[in-house]
Short mmCIF file of C-alpha atoms and ligand atoms in Angstrom, two decimals:
data_model
loop_
_atom_site.label_atom_id
_atom_site.label_comp_id
_atom_site.label_asym_id
_atom_site.label_seq_id
_atom_site.Cartn_x
_atom_site.Cartn_y
_atom_site.Cartn_z
CA MET A 240 135.15 107.41 105.73
CA LYS A 241 136.77 104.22 104.50
CA THR A 242 134.81 101.78 106.60
CA GLY A 243 134.05 98.32 105.33
CA ILE A 244 135.80 95.72 103.26
CA SER A 245 136.79 95.70 99.61
CA SER A 246 134.33 94.49 97.00
CA GLU A 247 136.64 91.60 96.25
CA LYS A 248 136.77 90.44 99.84
CA ALA A 249 133.00 90.87 100.13
CA GLY A 250 132.58 88.68 97.05
CA ASP A 251 134.71 85.93 98.58
CA MET A 252 132.87 86.07 101.86
CA TYR A 253 129.57 85.87 100.03
CA GLU A 254 130.55 82.55 98.44
CA VAL A 255 131.05 81.05 101.91
CA ALA A 256 127.78 82.52 103.14
CA LYS A 257 125.92 81.22 100.12
CA GLU A 258 127.16 77.70 100.85
CA THR A 259 126.10 78.02 104.47
CA TYR A 260 122.57 79.12 103.59
CA ALA A 261 122.31 76.40 100.97
CA LYS A 262 122.89 73.86 103.76
CA PHE A 263 119.71 75.19 105.31
CA GLY A 264 117.89 74.86 102.02
CA VAL A 265 117.89 78.59 101.27
CA SER A 266 119.07 80.22 98.05
CA SER A 267 120.78 83.46 99.06
CA ASP A 268 120.93 84.55 95.41
CA ARG A 269 117.15 84.36 95.25
CA ALA A 270 116.74 86.11 98.61
CA ILE A 271 118.88 89.01 97.38
CA LYS A 272 116.85 89.34 94.21
CA GLU A 273 113.56 89.25 96.06
CA ALA A 274 114.70 91.68 98.76
CA LEU A 275 115.85 94.19 96.12
CA ALA A 276 112.52 93.99 94.30
CA LEU A 277 110.35 94.85 97.32
CA PRO A 278 109.39 98.52 97.11
CA ILE A 279 109.92 100.66 100.20
CA SER A 280 107.99 103.90 100.28
CA VAL A 281 110.37 106.52 101.62
CA HIS A 282 108.59 109.42 103.33
CA CYS A 283 109.41 112.86 102.00
CA TRP A 284 108.87 114.52 105.39
CA GLN A 285 112.14 113.32 106.92
CA GLY A 286 113.84 115.71 104.49
CA ASP A 287 112.28 118.91 105.84
CA ASP A 288 110.97 118.12 109.34
CA LEU A 289 107.36 117.87 108.16
CA VAL A 290 107.25 121.58 107.36
CA GLY A 291 105.98 121.46 103.78
CA PHE A 292 105.70 124.33 101.34
CA GLU A 293 102.64 126.17 102.62
CA GLY A 294 104.61 128.51 104.81
CA GLY A 295 104.62 126.16 107.77
CA GLY A 296 101.58 125.92 110.01
CA SER A 297 102.34 124.79 113.56
CA LEU A 298 102.37 121.07 114.29
CA SER A 299 101.05 121.84 117.74
CA GLY A 300 97.81 120.03 118.47
CA SER A 301 98.56 117.29 115.96
CA GLY A 302 100.51 115.04 118.30
CA LEU A 303 103.40 115.20 115.85
CA MET A 304 106.67 116.78 116.82
CA THR A 305 110.06 117.16 115.19
CA THR A 306 112.86 118.11 117.50
CA GLY A 307 116.39 119.20 116.64
CA ASN A 308 118.04 121.80 114.51
CA TYR A 309 120.65 120.06 112.39
CA PRO A 310 121.69 122.33 109.52
CA GLY A 311 120.61 121.65 105.96
CA ARG A 312 116.82 121.26 105.99
CA ALA A 313 115.38 121.15 102.48
CA ARG A 314 113.36 124.33 101.93
CA ASN A 315 111.60 123.70 98.64
CA GLY A 316 110.73 121.02 96.12
CA ASP A 317 114.01 121.22 94.24
CA GLU A 318 116.07 120.81 97.40
CA LEU A 319 113.88 118.02 98.68
CA ARG A 320 114.09 116.12 95.39
CA LYS A 321 117.85 116.64 95.19
CA ASP A 322 118.34 115.34 98.75
CA ALA A 323 116.07 112.36 98.14
CA GLU A 324 117.92 111.49 94.94
CA PHE A 325 121.20 111.65 96.79
CA ALA A 326 119.88 109.43 99.59
CA PHE A 327 118.51 107.00 97.00
CA SER A 328 121.97 106.65 95.48
CA LEU A 329 123.07 105.08 98.78
CA ILE A 330 120.03 102.87 99.34
CA PRO A 331 119.81 99.51 97.59
CA GLY A 332 116.58 98.23 96.04
CA LYS A 333 113.27 99.55 94.79
CA LYS A 334 112.08 102.85 96.22
CA ARG A 335 108.86 104.82 96.18
CA PHE A 336 108.39 108.33 97.57
CA SER A 337 105.53 109.36 99.79
CA LEU A 338 104.25 112.94 99.79
CA HIS A 339 101.96 114.85 102.09
CA SER A 340 99.43 117.20 100.54
CA PHE A 341 101.27 120.29 101.77
CA TYR A 342 104.18 119.50 99.49
CA ALA A 343 102.08 120.95 96.68
CA GLU A 344 103.97 123.43 94.49
CA THR A 345 101.70 126.36 93.77
CA ASN A 346 104.14 128.97 92.41
CA GLY A 347 103.78 131.11 95.50
CA LYS A 348 100.00 131.22 95.14
CA LYS A 349 97.93 130.40 98.20
CA VAL A 350 95.76 127.41 97.35
CA SER A 351 93.38 126.16 99.99
CA ARG A 352 93.80 122.51 100.92
CA ASP A 353 90.31 121.72 99.76
CA SER A 354 91.16 123.07 96.29
CA ILE A 355 94.45 121.36 95.50
CA THR A 356 94.58 119.43 92.26
CA PRO A 357 97.03 117.11 90.47
CA GLU A 358 98.31 120.18 88.64
CA HIS A 359 99.98 121.32 91.87
CA PHE A 360 102.04 118.16 91.80
CA THR A 361 103.26 118.49 88.24
CA GLU A 362 106.91 118.80 89.27
CA TRP A 363 106.63 115.75 91.48
CA MET A 364 105.03 113.69 88.76
CA LYS A 365 107.64 114.74 86.20
CA TRP A 366 110.36 113.79 88.64
CA SER A 367 108.65 110.52 89.46
CA LYS A 368 108.47 109.56 85.83
CA LYS A 369 112.01 110.59 85.01
CA ARG A 370 113.56 108.85 88.02
CA LYS A 371 111.16 105.91 87.90
CA ILE A 372 110.18 106.50 91.51
CA PRO A 373 106.46 105.82 92.02
CA LEU A 374 104.67 108.19 94.39
CA ASP A 375 102.35 107.64 97.33
CA PHE A 376 100.17 110.25 98.99
CA ASN A 377 98.79 111.47 102.31
CA PRO A 378 96.08 114.02 102.97
CA SER A 379 97.34 116.37 105.72
CA PHE A 380 94.86 116.92 108.52
CA PHE A 381 97.21 118.99 110.68
CA ALA A 382 99.37 122.13 110.71
CA HIS A 383 96.35 124.15 109.60
CA PRO A 384 93.98 126.62 111.31
CA MET A 385 91.03 124.33 110.51
CA ALA A 386 92.71 121.66 112.67
CA ASP A 387 93.27 123.93 115.67
CA SER A 388 90.43 122.46 117.69
CA GLY A 389 92.11 119.06 117.58
CA TYR A 390 89.27 117.66 115.49
CA THR A 391 89.03 117.37 111.71
CA LEU A 392 86.89 114.66 110.09
CA ALA A 393 85.27 113.98 113.47
CA SER A 394 84.65 117.62 114.28
CA SER A 395 81.21 118.58 115.54
CA ASP A 396 81.54 121.80 113.55
CA THR A 397 80.00 121.02 110.18
CA LYS A 398 82.03 123.72 108.45
CA VAL A 399 85.27 122.19 109.72
CA ARG A 400 84.23 118.63 108.96
CA LYS A 401 83.10 119.50 105.43
CA PHE A 402 86.36 121.31 104.76
CA TRP A 403 88.38 118.22 105.62
CA ILE A 404 86.06 115.96 103.68
CA ARG A 405 86.68 118.13 100.61
CA HIS A 406 90.41 117.97 101.34
CA ALA A 407 90.41 114.18 101.50
CA ARG A 408 88.39 113.93 98.29
CA ALA A 409 90.83 116.28 96.54
CA CYS A 410 93.71 114.15 97.82
CA ARG A 411 92.25 110.91 96.52
CA ARG A 412 92.04 112.47 93.07
CA ILE A 413 95.66 113.54 93.31
CA ALA A 414 96.72 110.06 94.43
CA SER A 415 94.78 108.66 91.50
CA ALA A 416 96.60 111.03 89.14
CA PHE A 417 99.89 109.69 90.54
CA GLY A 418 98.63 106.19 89.90
CA GLY A 419 97.88 107.11 86.31
CA ASN A 420 101.34 108.56 85.85
CA GLN A 421 103.22 105.51 87.13
CA GLU A 422 103.14 101.77 87.03
CA GLY A 423 100.59 100.72 89.62
CA PRO A 424 98.40 102.54 92.13
CA ALA A 425 99.49 105.19 94.61
CA VAL A 426 98.81 104.41 98.24
CA CYS A 427 96.64 107.12 99.82
CA ASP A 428 96.83 106.92 103.61
CA ILE A 429 94.33 108.71 105.79
CA TRP A 430 95.53 109.58 109.27
CA ILE A 431 93.77 112.18 111.38
CA PRO A 432 94.91 113.60 114.73
CA ASP A 433 91.40 113.80 116.21
CA GLY A 434 91.24 113.08 119.89
CA SER A 435 91.09 114.49 123.36
CA LYS A 436 93.67 115.35 126.01
CA ASP A 437 91.39 114.40 128.84
CA TYR A 438 88.61 111.89 129.28
CA PRO A 439 85.73 112.72 126.98
CA ALA A 440 82.17 112.23 128.13
CA ASP A 441 81.09 111.28 124.65
CA ARG A 442 83.39 108.92 122.81
CA LEU A 443 80.71 107.75 120.45
CA SER A 444 79.56 110.84 118.54
CA PRO A 445 82.99 111.75 117.10
CA ARG A 446 83.35 108.16 115.91
CA GLU A 447 79.94 108.28 114.27
CA ARG A 448 80.95 111.48 112.51
CA LEU A 449 84.26 109.96 111.45
CA ARG A 450 82.49 106.92 110.04
CA ASP A 451 80.09 109.10 108.09
CA ALA A 452 82.87 111.36 106.84
CA LEU A 453 84.86 108.36 105.60
CA ASP A 454 81.74 107.04 103.89
CA GLU A 455 81.40 110.34 102.09
CA ILE A 456 85.08 110.48 101.13
CA LEU A 457 85.25 106.92 99.89
CA SER A 458 81.92 107.02 98.06
CA GLU A 459 83.74 108.53 95.10
CA LYS A 460 84.63 105.50 93.04
CA ILE A 461 88.21 105.60 91.82
CA PRO A 462 89.65 102.62 89.98
CA ALA A 463 91.83 100.37 92.13
CA SER A 464 94.35 100.46 89.30
CA THR A 465 95.26 104.03 90.32
CA ILE A 466 94.66 104.20 94.08
CA THR A 467 95.08 102.01 97.14
CA ASP A 468 93.25 103.51 100.10
CA ALA A 469 94.57 102.89 103.60
CA LEU A 470 93.42 103.97 107.06
CA GLU A 471 95.86 104.52 109.92
CA CYS A 472 94.91 103.89 113.53
CA LYS A 473 96.58 105.19 116.66
CA LEU A 474 96.48 104.62 120.39
CA PHE A 475 97.34 108.12 121.60
CA GLY A 476 99.25 111.27 120.74
CA ILE A 477 100.57 114.28 122.57
CA GLY A 478 97.40 116.15 123.40
CA SER A 479 95.21 113.13 122.69
CA GLU A 480 96.34 110.96 125.58
CA ALA A 481 92.87 110.07 126.79
CA TYR A 482 91.08 109.43 123.55
CA VAL A 483 91.83 108.99 119.85
CA THR A 484 88.77 108.86 117.64
CA GLY A 485 90.47 106.76 114.96
CA SER A 486 91.54 103.97 117.26
CA HIS A 487 92.66 100.49 116.24
CA GLU A 488 89.24 98.93 116.80
CA PHE A 489 87.57 101.71 114.86
CA TYR A 490 89.69 101.42 111.73
CA MET A 491 90.06 97.68 111.90
CA SER A 492 86.29 97.30 111.88
CA TYR A 493 85.82 99.95 109.21
CA ALA A 494 88.52 98.47 106.99
CA VAL A 495 87.03 94.99 107.29
CA LYS A 496 83.57 96.25 106.49
CA LYS A 497 84.68 98.29 103.48
CA GLN A 498 87.52 96.00 102.45
CA ILE A 499 90.16 98.70 102.59
CA LYS A 500 93.78 98.35 103.61
CA LEU A 501 94.61 98.96 107.25
CA CYS A 502 97.74 100.91 108.14
CA LEU A 503 99.69 99.66 111.13
CA ASP A 504 102.30 102.12 112.35
CA THR A 505 104.84 100.49 114.67
CA GLY A 506 104.67 103.52 116.99
CA HIS A 507 100.91 103.54 117.37
CA PHE A 508 100.33 100.89 119.98
CA HIS A 509 100.99 100.38 123.64
CA PRO A 510 104.79 100.38 124.17
CA THR A 511 104.80 96.68 125.08
CA GLU A 512 102.69 95.75 122.08
CA THR A 513 104.30 95.07 118.70
CA ILE A 514 102.64 94.81 115.32
CA ALA A 515 104.21 91.46 114.39
CA ASP A 516 101.43 89.46 115.98
CA LYS A 517 98.73 91.57 114.34
CA ILE A 518 99.78 90.89 110.76
CA SER A 519 98.47 87.35 110.29
CA ALA A 520 95.26 88.19 112.15
CA ALA A 521 94.42 91.29 110.13
CA LEU A 522 95.40 89.75 106.81
CA LEU A 523 92.60 87.21 107.15
CA PHE A 524 90.00 89.95 107.03
CA VAL A 525 91.33 92.99 105.16
CA PRO A 526 92.59 93.05 101.57
CA GLY A 527 96.04 94.08 102.72
CA LEU A 528 98.10 96.23 105.01
CA LEU A 529 100.21 99.33 104.87
CA VAL A 530 102.98 99.22 107.45
CA HIS A 531 104.58 102.41 108.70
CA PHE A 532 107.98 101.42 110.01
CA SER A 533 108.92 103.90 112.70
CA ARG A 534 110.67 103.60 116.08
CA GLY A 535 108.86 104.70 119.17
CA LEU A 536 111.13 105.39 122.08
CA ARG A 537 109.03 105.33 125.25
CA TRP A 538 106.21 106.92 123.21
CA ASP A 539 105.28 107.44 119.56
CA SER A 540 108.44 109.50 119.17
CA ASP A 541 109.08 108.74 115.48
CA HIS A 542 112.79 108.00 115.90
CA VAL A 543 114.69 106.74 112.85
CA THR A 544 113.79 103.14 112.01
CA THR A 545 116.53 100.67 112.86
CA PHE A 546 117.28 96.98 112.35
CA SER A 547 115.52 96.32 115.64
CA ASP A 548 113.77 93.21 116.89
CA GLU A 549 110.49 94.95 116.15
CA THR A 550 111.38 95.73 112.53
CA ARG A 551 112.78 92.24 112.01
CA ASP A 552 109.83 90.47 113.64
CA ALA A 553 107.34 92.35 111.47
CA CYS A 554 109.23 91.52 108.26
CA ARG A 555 109.55 87.88 109.29
CA GLU A 556 105.82 87.68 109.93
CA ILE A 557 105.00 89.08 106.49
CA LYS A 558 107.42 86.62 104.93
CA ARG A 559 106.09 83.65 106.88
CA ALA A 560 102.54 84.58 105.84
CA GLY A 561 103.67 84.75 102.21
CA ALA A 562 102.11 88.21 102.16
CA PHE A 563 104.63 90.57 100.57
CA SER A 564 102.25 91.13 97.67
CA ARG A 565 99.54 92.34 100.06
CA VAL A 566 101.61 94.53 102.32
CA ASP A 567 102.84 97.99 101.35
CA LEU A 568 106.05 98.83 103.15
CA ALA A 569 106.60 102.44 104.16
CA LEU A 570 108.71 104.51 106.51
CA ASP A 571 107.41 107.12 108.91
CA TYR A 572 109.76 109.02 111.20
CA PHE A 573 111.18 112.50 111.50
CA ASP A 574 114.36 113.43 113.29
CA ALA A 575 115.75 116.93 112.83
CA SER A 576 118.59 116.43 115.29
CA ILE A 577 120.78 114.46 112.88
CA ASN A 578 121.77 114.78 109.23
CA ARG A 579 118.41 114.30 107.50
CA VAL A 580 119.79 112.55 104.45
CA ALA A 581 121.65 110.09 106.67
CA ALA A 582 118.39 109.53 108.57
CA TRP A 583 116.74 108.47 105.31
CA VAL A 584 119.64 106.18 104.45
CA ILE A 585 119.83 104.57 107.89
CA GLY A 586 116.10 103.89 108.12
CA THR A 587 115.68 102.56 104.60
CA ARG A 588 118.80 100.43 104.64
CA SER A 589 117.72 99.00 108.00
CA LEU A 590 114.32 98.04 106.69
CA ARG A 591 115.88 96.51 103.57
CA LYS A 592 118.19 94.50 105.84
CA ALA A 593 115.25 93.19 107.81
CA LEU A 594 113.49 92.20 104.58
CA LEU A 595 116.57 90.36 103.38
CA GLU A 596 116.97 88.61 106.71
CA SER A 597 113.37 87.43 106.60
CA LEU A 598 113.86 86.05 103.10
CA LEU A 599 116.95 84.18 104.24
CA GLU A 600 115.11 82.44 107.05
CA PRO A 601 114.80 78.67 106.48
CA THR A 602 111.12 78.98 107.39
CA HIS A 603 110.33 75.56 105.95
CA LEU A 604 112.69 73.84 108.42
CA ILE A 605 111.34 75.76 111.41
CA VAL A 606 107.73 75.09 110.48
CA ASP A 607 108.53 71.45 109.90
CA ALA A 608 110.04 71.14 113.37
CA GLU A 609 106.90 72.71 114.78
CA LYS A 610 104.66 70.32 112.87
CA ARG A 611 106.58 67.36 114.20
CA GLY A 612 106.13 68.63 117.73
CA LYS A 613 109.89 69.18 118.08
CA THR A 614 109.59 72.58 119.65
CA HIS A 615 113.17 72.46 120.99
CA GLU A 616 114.29 72.17 117.35
CA ARG A 617 112.10 75.11 116.43
CA LEU A 618 113.67 77.28 119.12
CA ALA A 619 117.18 76.06 118.33
CA LEU A 620 116.79 76.85 114.63
CA MET A 621 115.44 80.30 115.39
CA GLU A 622 118.47 80.92 117.57
CA GLU A 623 120.97 79.51 115.07
CA CYS A 624 119.50 81.66 112.32
CA LYS A 625 120.52 84.75 114.23
CA THR A 626 124.21 84.00 113.74
CA LEU A 627 124.22 82.76 110.16
CA PRO A 628 126.55 84.89 107.96
CA PHE A 629 123.85 87.42 107.17
CA SER A 630 126.22 90.39 106.88
CA SER A 631 128.03 88.82 103.92
CA VAL A 632 124.74 88.44 102.07
CA TRP A 633 123.80 92.02 102.89
CA ASP A 634 127.13 93.27 101.52
CA LYS A 635 126.53 91.25 98.37
CA LEU A 636 123.07 92.76 98.01
CA CYS A 637 124.66 96.23 98.18
CA LEU A 638 127.30 95.22 95.64
CA ASN A 639 124.63 93.93 93.25
CA ALA A 640 122.69 97.17 93.64
CA LYS A 641 125.86 99.23 93.09
CA VAL A 642 125.58 101.13 96.35
CA PRO A 643 128.37 101.47 98.94
CA ILE A 644 128.82 98.45 101.19
CA SER A 645 128.98 98.54 104.96
CA ALA A 646 129.45 102.04 106.39
CA ALA A 647 131.31 103.40 103.37
CA TRP A 648 128.27 105.53 102.46
CA LEU A 649 129.08 107.80 105.40
CA GLY A 650 131.88 109.27 103.29
CA ASN A 651 129.38 110.24 100.60
CA VAL A 652 127.10 111.85 103.18
CA ASP A 653 130.02 113.77 104.61
CA GLU A 654 130.81 115.24 101.24
CA TYR A 655 127.16 116.07 100.53
CA GLU A 656 126.93 117.80 103.88
CA ARG A 657 130.00 119.91 103.16
CA THR A 658 129.18 120.79 99.57
CA VAL A 659 125.38 121.06 99.64
CA LEU A 660 123.66 121.01 103.03
CA ASN A 661 126.00 123.38 104.86
CA LYS A 662 125.52 125.99 102.14
CA ARG A 663 121.82 126.33 103.02
CA LYS A 664 121.54 129.21 105.38
C1 RNT B 862 100.97 110.14 112.88
C2 RNT B 862 100.98 109.10 111.80
C3 RNT B 862 101.13 109.63 110.41
C4 RNT B 862 102.16 110.75 110.31
C5 RNT B 862 102.48 111.16 108.91
C6 RNT B 862 103.26 112.44 108.87
O1 RNT B 862 101.04 109.62 114.13
O2 RNT B 862 101.99 108.16 112.06
O3 RNT B 862 101.42 108.60 109.55
O4 RNT B 862 103.34 110.40 110.96
O5 RNT B 862 101.35 111.23 108.16
ZN1 ZN B 863 102.36 106.70 110.51
#
């Protein structure tokens, strides 16, 4: 597909845009540089529908669901890495790659989740080093017989609870090994599905057990130079409509008490609630945030992230708070109904766009208007910003990063689909 303008034309248009932004006191050159340097952690699970390499336990009971049957799902580590590399060639800026524990490569041997070690991620770490793609990690508390009851770390069954505690401890060591293999720590995000379909009579006991389990998991001291722990809250899931043990209040309080990063997933709140307003509040009390950029459609449906108001508002809030150094940016969605590589490219490019847009905002002018009590100016500036020549700066960012501009990347995806994905039967 030959969509988009020539590099030459894009260059010319950028010069005009640059002048326009300069009139607002913004250096678009600097914004491009900063936007390219912000790492986005791309989630491996969009590449294979969250199936993993264990032989695929059912997602049922976890509240997670991938729908669709587009051809070309990656079936092993080599395919997943190849697809990710291809997607990365179309995505501008710094990337990380986030793995779930069941992407361990065990040479066909069955290794229990409480016994996995860094050794099972040797291929990933080699790849990470070679491609200079830092890794992040996630213990997987679902798609496993021990999660069938719907409870893991909060289970009343000691055997079950202990199993998952051992799993989480094993995962923190793996994340730490990643951190030792790359520049800077690996983010290790704990999310559990625990909850109840209908109203529980006892909401307290599972939360007490979860608190104690987390205490046990996190008691193992691992240097912050290799691991960044994060805890992910949720409002509800399919099958946990009435009650989620790891709710927002639970993890917010726990994270504040233990000074751990809080993970805010854009799909994990009431549909009329967005995370933008939570960022400045939480940042006052926790060391930092992990944001999972997703797109809930009517529910936590994990649609592909887009350049939506929600994505843009969240990025703007981080920028306005001067908090990019304290917020880890990650993606979390899974759509099997469309080309999976394109899904990666769309979501990551959209988030990068929103980051660039936030960095191009003449925040100083808007804040100044507010300080002077000129709130009509504040609103007017916010509105005018929406129609500044952003697209020309975005194209220039892509040119600088040597990735296709505009929709030209669709041609590359088309070819990859024909020559690689369609051959997977
Ligand atoms: C689930 C959480 C969690 C998962 C991934 C696969 O609702 O968002 O982050 O999506 O761990
Ligand atoms: Zn998430």
